[in-house]
PDB file of C-alpha atoms in Angstrom:
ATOM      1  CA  UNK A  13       9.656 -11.954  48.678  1.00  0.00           C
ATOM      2  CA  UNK A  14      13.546 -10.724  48.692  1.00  0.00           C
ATOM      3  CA  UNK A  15      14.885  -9.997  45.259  1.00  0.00           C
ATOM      4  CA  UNK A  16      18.038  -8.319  44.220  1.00  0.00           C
ATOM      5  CA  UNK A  17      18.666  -6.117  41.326  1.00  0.00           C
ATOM      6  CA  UNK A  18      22.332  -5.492  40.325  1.00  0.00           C
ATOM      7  CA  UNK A  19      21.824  -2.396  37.608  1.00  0.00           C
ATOM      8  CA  UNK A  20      24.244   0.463  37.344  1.00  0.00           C
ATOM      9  CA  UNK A  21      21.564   2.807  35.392  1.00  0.00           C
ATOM     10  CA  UNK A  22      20.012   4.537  38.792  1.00  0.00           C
ATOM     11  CA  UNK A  23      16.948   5.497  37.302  1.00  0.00           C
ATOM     12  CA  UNK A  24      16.204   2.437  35.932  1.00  0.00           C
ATOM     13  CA  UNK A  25      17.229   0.603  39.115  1.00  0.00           C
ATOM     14  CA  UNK A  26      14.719   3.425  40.699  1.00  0.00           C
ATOM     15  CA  UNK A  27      11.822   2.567  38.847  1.00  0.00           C
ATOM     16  CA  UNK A  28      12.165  -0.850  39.068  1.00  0.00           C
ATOM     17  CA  UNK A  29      12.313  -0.835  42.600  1.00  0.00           C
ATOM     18  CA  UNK A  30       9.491   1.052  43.169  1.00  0.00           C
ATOM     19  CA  UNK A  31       7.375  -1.071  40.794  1.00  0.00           C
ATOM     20  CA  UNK A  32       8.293  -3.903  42.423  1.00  0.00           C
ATOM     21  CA  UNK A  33       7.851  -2.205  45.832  1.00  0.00           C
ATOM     22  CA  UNK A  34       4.051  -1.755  45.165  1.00  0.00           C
ATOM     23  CA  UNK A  35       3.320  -5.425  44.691  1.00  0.00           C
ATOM     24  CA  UNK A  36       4.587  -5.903  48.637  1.00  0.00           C
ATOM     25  CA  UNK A  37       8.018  -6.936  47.719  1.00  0.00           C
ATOM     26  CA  UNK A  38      11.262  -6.034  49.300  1.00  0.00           C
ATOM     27  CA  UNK A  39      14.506  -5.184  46.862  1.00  0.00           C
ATOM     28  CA  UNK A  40      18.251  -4.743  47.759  1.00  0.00           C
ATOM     29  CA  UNK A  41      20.027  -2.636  45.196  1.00  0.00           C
ATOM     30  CA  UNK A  42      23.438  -3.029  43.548  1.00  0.00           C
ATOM     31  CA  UNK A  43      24.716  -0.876  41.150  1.00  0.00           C
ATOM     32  CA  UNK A  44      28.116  -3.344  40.630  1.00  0.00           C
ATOM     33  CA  UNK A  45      29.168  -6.954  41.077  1.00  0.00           C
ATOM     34  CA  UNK A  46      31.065  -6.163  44.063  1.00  0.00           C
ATOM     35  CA  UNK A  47      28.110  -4.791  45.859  1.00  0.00           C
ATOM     36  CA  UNK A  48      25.973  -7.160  44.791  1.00  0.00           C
ATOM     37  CA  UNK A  49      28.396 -10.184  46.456  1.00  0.00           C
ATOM     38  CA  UNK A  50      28.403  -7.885  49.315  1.00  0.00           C
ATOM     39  CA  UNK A  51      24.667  -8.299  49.666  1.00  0.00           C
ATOM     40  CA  UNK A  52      24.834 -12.337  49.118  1.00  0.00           C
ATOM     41  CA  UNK A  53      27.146 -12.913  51.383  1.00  0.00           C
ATOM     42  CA  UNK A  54      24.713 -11.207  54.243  1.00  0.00           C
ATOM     43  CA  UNK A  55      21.431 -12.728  52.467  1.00  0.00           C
ATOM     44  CA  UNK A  56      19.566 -14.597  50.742  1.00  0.00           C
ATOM     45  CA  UNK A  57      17.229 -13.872  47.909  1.00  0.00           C
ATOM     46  CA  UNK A  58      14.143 -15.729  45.793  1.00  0.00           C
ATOM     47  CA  UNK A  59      15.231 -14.094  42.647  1.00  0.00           C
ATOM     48  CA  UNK A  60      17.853 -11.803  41.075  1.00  0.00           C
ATOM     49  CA  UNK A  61      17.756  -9.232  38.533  1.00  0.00           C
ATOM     50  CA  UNK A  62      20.961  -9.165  36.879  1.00  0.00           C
ATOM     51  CA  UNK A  63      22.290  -6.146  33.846  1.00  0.00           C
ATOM     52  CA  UNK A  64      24.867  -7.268  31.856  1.00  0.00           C
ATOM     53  CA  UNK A  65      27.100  -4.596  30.996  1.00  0.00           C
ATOM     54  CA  UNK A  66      28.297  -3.026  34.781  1.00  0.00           C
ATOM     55  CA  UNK A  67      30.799  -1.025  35.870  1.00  0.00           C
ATOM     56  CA  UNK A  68      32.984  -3.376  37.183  1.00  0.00           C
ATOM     57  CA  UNK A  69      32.661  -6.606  35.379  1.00  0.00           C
ATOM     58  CA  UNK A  70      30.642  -8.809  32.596  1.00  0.00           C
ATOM     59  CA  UNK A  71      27.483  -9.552  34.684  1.00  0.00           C
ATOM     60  CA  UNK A  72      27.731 -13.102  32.312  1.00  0.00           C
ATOM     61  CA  UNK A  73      30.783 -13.751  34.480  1.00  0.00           C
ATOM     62  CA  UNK A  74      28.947 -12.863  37.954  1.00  0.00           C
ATOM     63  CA  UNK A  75      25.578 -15.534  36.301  1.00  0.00           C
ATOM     64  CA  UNK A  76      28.407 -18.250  35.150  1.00  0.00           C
ATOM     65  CA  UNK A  77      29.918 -18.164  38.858  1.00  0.00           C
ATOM     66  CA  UNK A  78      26.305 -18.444  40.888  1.00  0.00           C
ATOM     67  CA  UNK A  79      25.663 -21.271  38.797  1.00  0.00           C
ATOM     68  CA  UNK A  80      28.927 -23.175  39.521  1.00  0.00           C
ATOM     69  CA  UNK A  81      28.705 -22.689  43.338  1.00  0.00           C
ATOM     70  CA  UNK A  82      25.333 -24.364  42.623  1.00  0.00           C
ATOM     71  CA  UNK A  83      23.185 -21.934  43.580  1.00  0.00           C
ATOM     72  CA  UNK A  84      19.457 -22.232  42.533  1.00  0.00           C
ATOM     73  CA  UNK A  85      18.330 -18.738  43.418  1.00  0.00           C
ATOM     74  CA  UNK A  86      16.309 -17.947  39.822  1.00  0.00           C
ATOM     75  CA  UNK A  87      17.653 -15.480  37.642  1.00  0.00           C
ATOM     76  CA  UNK A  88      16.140 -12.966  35.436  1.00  0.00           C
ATOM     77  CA  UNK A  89      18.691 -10.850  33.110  1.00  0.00           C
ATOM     78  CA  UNK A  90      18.345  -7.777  32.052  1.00  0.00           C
ATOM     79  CA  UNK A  91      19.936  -7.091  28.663  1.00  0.00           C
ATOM     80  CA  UNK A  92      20.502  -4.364  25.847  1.00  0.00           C
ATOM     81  CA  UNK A  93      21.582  -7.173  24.109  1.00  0.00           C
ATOM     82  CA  UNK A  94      18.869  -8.426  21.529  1.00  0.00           C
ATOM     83  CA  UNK A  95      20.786 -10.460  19.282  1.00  0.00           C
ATOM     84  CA  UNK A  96      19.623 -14.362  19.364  1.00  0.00           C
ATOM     85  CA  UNK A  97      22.979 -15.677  19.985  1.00  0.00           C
ATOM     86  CA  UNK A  98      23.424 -13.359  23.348  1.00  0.00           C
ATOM     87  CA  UNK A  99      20.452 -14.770  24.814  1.00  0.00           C
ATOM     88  CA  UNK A 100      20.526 -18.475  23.771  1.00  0.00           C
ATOM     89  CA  UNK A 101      23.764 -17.791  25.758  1.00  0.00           C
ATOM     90  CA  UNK A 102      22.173 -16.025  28.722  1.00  0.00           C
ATOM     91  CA  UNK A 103      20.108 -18.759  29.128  1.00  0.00           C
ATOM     92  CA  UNK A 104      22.912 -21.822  28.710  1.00  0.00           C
ATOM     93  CA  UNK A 105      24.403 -20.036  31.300  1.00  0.00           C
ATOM     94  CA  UNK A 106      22.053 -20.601  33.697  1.00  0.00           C
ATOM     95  CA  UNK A 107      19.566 -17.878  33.121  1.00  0.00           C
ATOM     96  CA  UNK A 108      15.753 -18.743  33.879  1.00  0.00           C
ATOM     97  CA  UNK A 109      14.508 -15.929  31.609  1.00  0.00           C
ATOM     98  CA  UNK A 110      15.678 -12.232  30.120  1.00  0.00           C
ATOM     99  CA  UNK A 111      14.407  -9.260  29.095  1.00  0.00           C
ATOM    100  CA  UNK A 112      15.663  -7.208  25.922  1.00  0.00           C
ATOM    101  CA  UNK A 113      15.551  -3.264  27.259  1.00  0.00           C
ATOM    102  CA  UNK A 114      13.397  -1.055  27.278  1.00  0.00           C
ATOM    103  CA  UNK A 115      10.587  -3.315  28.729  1.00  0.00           C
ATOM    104  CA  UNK A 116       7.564  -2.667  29.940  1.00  0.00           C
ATOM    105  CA  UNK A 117       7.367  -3.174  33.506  1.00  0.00           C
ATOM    106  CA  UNK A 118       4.009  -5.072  33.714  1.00  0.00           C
ATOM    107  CA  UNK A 119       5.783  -7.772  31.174  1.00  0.00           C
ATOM    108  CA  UNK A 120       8.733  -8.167  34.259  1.00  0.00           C
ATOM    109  CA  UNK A 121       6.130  -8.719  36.762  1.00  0.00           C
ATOM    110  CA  UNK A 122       4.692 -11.265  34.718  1.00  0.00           C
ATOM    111  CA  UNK A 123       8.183 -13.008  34.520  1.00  0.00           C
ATOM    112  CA  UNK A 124       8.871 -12.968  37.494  1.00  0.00           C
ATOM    113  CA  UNK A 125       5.756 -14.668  38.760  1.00  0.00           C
ATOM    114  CA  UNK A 126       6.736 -17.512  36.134  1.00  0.00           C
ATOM    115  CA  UNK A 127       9.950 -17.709  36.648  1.00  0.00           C
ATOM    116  CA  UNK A 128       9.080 -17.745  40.625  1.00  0.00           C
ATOM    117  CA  UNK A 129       6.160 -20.394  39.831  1.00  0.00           C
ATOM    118  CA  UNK A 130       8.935 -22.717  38.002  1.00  0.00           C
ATOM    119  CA  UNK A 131      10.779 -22.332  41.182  1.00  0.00           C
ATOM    120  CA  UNK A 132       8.541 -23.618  43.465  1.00  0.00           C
ATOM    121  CA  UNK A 133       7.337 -26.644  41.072  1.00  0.00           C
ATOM    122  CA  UNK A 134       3.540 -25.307  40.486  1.00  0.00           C
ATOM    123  CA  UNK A 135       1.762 -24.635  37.141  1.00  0.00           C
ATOM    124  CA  UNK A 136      -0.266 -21.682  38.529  1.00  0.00           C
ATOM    125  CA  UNK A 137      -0.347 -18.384  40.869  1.00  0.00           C
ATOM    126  CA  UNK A 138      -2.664 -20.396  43.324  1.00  0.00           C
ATOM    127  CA  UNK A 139      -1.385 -22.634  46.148  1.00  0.00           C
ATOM    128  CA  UNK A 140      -4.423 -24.519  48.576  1.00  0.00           C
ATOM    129  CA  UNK A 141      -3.693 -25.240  52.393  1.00  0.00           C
ATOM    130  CA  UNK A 142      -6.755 -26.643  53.947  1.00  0.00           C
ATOM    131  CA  UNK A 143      -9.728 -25.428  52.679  1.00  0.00           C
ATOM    132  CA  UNK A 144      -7.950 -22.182  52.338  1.00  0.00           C
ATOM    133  CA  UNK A 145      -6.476 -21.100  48.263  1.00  0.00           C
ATOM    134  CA  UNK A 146      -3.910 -18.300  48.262  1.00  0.00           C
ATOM    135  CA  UNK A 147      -4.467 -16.640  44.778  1.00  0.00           C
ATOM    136  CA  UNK A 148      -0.967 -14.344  44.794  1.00  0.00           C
ATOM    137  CA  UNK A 149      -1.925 -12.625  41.008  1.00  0.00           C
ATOM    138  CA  UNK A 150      -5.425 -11.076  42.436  1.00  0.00           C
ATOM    139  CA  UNK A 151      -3.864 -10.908  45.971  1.00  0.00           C
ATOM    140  CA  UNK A 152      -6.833 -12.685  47.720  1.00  0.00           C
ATOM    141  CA  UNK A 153      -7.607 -15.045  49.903  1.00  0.00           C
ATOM    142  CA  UNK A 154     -10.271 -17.992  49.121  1.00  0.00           C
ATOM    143  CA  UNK A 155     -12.046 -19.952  52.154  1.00  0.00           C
ATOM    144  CA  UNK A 156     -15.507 -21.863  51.237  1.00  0.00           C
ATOM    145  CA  UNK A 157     -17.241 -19.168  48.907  1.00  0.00           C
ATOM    146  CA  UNK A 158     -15.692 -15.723  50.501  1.00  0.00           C
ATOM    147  CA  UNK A 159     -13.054 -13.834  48.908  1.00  0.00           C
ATOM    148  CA  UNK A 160     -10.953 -11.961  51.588  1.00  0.00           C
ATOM    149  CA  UNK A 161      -8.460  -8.827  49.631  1.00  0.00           C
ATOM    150  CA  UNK A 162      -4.576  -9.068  50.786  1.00  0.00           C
ATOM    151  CA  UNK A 163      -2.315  -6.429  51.700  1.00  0.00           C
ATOM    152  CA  UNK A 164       0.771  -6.625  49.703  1.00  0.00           C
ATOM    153  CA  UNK A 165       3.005  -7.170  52.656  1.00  0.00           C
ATOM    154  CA  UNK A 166       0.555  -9.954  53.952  1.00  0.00           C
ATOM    155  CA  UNK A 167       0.625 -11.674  50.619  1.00  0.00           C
ATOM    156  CA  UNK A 168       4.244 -12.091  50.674  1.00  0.00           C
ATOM    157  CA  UNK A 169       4.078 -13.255  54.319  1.00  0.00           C
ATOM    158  CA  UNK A 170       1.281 -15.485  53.294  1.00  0.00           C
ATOM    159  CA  UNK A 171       3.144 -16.703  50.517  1.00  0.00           C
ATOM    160  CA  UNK A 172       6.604 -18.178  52.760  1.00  0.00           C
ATOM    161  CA  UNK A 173       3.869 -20.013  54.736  1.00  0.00           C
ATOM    162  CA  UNK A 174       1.867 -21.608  51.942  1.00  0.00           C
ATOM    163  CA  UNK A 175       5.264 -22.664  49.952  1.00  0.00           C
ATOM    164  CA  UNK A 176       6.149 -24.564  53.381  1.00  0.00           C
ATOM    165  CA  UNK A 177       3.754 -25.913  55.293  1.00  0.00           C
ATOM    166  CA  UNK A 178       4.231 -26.877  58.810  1.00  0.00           C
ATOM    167  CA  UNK A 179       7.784 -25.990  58.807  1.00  0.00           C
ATOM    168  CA  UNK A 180       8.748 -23.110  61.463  1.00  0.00           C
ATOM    169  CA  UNK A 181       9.902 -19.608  61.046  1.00  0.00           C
ATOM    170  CA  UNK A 182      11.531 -17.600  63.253  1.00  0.00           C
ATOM    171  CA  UNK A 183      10.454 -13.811  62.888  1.00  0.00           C
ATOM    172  CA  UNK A 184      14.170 -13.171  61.631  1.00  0.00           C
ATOM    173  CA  UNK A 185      13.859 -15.001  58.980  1.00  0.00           C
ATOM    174  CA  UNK A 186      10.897 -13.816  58.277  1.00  0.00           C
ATOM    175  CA  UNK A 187      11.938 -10.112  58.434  1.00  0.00           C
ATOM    176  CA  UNK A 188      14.883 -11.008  55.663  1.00  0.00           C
ATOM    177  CA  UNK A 189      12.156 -12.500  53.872  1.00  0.00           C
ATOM    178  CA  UNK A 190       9.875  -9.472  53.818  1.00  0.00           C
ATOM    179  CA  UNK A 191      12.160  -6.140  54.403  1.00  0.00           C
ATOM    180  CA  UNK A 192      15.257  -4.998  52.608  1.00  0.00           C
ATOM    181  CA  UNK A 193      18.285  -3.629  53.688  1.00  0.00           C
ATOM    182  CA  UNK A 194      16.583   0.213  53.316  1.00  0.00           C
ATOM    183  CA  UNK A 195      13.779  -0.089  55.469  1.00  0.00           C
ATOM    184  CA  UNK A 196      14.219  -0.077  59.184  1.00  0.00           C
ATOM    185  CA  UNK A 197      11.795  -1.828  60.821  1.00  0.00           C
ATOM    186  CA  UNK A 198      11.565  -4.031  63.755  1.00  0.00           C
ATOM    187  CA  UNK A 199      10.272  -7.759  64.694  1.00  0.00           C
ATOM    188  CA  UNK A 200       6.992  -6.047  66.366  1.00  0.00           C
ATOM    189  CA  UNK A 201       6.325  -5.525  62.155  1.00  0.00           C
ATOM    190  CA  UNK A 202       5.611  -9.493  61.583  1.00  0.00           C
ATOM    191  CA  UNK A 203       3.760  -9.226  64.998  1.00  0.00           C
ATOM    192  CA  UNK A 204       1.614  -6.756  63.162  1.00  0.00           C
ATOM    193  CA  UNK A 205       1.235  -8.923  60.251  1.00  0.00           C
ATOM    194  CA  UNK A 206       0.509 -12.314  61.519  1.00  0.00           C
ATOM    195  CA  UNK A 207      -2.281 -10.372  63.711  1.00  0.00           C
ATOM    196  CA  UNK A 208      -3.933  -9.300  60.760  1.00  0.00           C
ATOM    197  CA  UNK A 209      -3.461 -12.515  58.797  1.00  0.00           C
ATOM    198  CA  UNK A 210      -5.011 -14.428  61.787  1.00  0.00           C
ATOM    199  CA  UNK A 211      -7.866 -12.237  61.531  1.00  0.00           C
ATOM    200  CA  UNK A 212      -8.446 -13.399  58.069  1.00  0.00           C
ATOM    201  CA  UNK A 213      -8.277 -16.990  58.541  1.00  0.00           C
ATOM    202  CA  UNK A 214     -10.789 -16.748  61.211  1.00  0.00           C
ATOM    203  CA  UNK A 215     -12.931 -19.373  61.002  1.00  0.00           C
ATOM    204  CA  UNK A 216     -10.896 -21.399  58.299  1.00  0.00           C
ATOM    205  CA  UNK A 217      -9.317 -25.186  58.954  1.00  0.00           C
ATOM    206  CA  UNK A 218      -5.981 -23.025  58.847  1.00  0.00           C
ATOM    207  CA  UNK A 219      -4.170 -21.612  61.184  1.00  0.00           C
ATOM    208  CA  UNK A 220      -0.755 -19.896  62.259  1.00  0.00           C
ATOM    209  CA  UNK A 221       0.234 -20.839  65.097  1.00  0.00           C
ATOM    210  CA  UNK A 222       2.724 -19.645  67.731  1.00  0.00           C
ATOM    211  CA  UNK A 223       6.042 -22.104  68.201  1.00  0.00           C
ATOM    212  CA  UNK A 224       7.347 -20.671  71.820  1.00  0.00           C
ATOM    213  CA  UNK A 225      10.918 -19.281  71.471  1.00  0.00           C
ATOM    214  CA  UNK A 226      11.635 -20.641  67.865  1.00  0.00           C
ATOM    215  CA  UNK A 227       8.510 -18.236  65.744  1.00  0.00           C
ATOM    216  CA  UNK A 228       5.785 -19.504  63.787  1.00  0.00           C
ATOM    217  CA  UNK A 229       4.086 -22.185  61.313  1.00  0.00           C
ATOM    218  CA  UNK A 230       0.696 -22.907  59.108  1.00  0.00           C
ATOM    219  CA  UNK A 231      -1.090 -25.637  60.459  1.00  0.00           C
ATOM    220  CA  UNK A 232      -3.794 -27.648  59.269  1.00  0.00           C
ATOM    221  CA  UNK A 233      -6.639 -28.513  62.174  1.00  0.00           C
ATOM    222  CA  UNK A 234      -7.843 -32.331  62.019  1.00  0.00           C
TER     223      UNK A 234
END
């Protein structure tokens, strides 16, 4: 998944990033609210990470203004501010959760994959196609009684597919779901990936299947 952090603190923004990085997920980095529209306007995310105090505004200001151009892209803040009445206000803002700094960075992963779970209506990290479960907190795949390990990047690719099924996907999309602005890649990448992935459904009731000239989609066999 896509997720962008607006933090001015560069070493936090750092770590975070690479944390995040290991778990196969791509992040666009802004270190002020200008930069951060910047990236909106060019893309679109499944979550944001949002500091309050930045260098060019009241990151309360930039949460208040997503929510009245009704956008429902999540939102997690990230806050020095540990007073009750800050974050009761966060969240009547529009926040879906926050975090008090310092955290500890397995807690954020763990909010994020609630907050992200909210999102897409289910009560768990598992999602079933078929006869095929998608576990995204182990990273594994489950079809009849074999257990089949995920790369991180084909978990996230996995993990578009599952949340839609049957709908198509054009490898542009999903490069802006997988790859941030930093990494340079090309379209041969999902190529790559959906090789791999059809590898591992081999022999399942699910497949991905090649729509000529428009990209791809998870089908079901009858």
């Amino acid at each position: 998944m896509r997720f962008l952090l607006i933090e001015d603190n560069a070493d936090l923004a750092k770590a975070v990033i690479e944390c995040l990085a290991l778990d196969g997920h791509a992040i666009d980095h802004a270190a002020d609210l200008v930069s951060a529209q910047a990236c909106m306007d060019v893309a679109s995310y499944d979550l944001i990470l949002l500091d309050i105090m930045l260098p060019d505004g009241d990151g309360r200001d930039f949460l208040a203004q997503h929510r009245e151009a009704a956008n429902r892209t999540p939102v997690i803040v990230l806050t020095a501010r540990s007073q009750v009445s800050d974050r009761v206000g966060m969240l009547d803002l529009g926040a879906d959760d926050y975090l008090t700094k310092p955290f500890d960075f397995s807690e954020l992963e763990a909010r994020i994959r609630a907050v992200l779970r909210r999102q897409g209506g289910v009560a768990n990290n598992t999602r079933t196609v078929g006869e095929v479960v998608l576990d995204s907190t182990n990273g594994t795949l489950r079809i009849g009684g074999d257990t089949l390990a995920l790369r991180n990047r084909e978990l996230r690719l996995l993990e578009v597919f599952f949340a839609s099924p049957e709908q198509i996907f054009s490898k542009s999309h999903l490069m802006d779901r997988l790859f941030s602005f930093e990494e340079e890649v090309s379209e041969n990448a999902i190529e790559v990936y959906i090789a791999r992935l059809r590898r591992k459904l081999e022999g399942a009731n699910v497949k991905i299947e090649t729509v000529r000239g428009l990209g791809y989609r998870l089908l079901v066999d009858a």
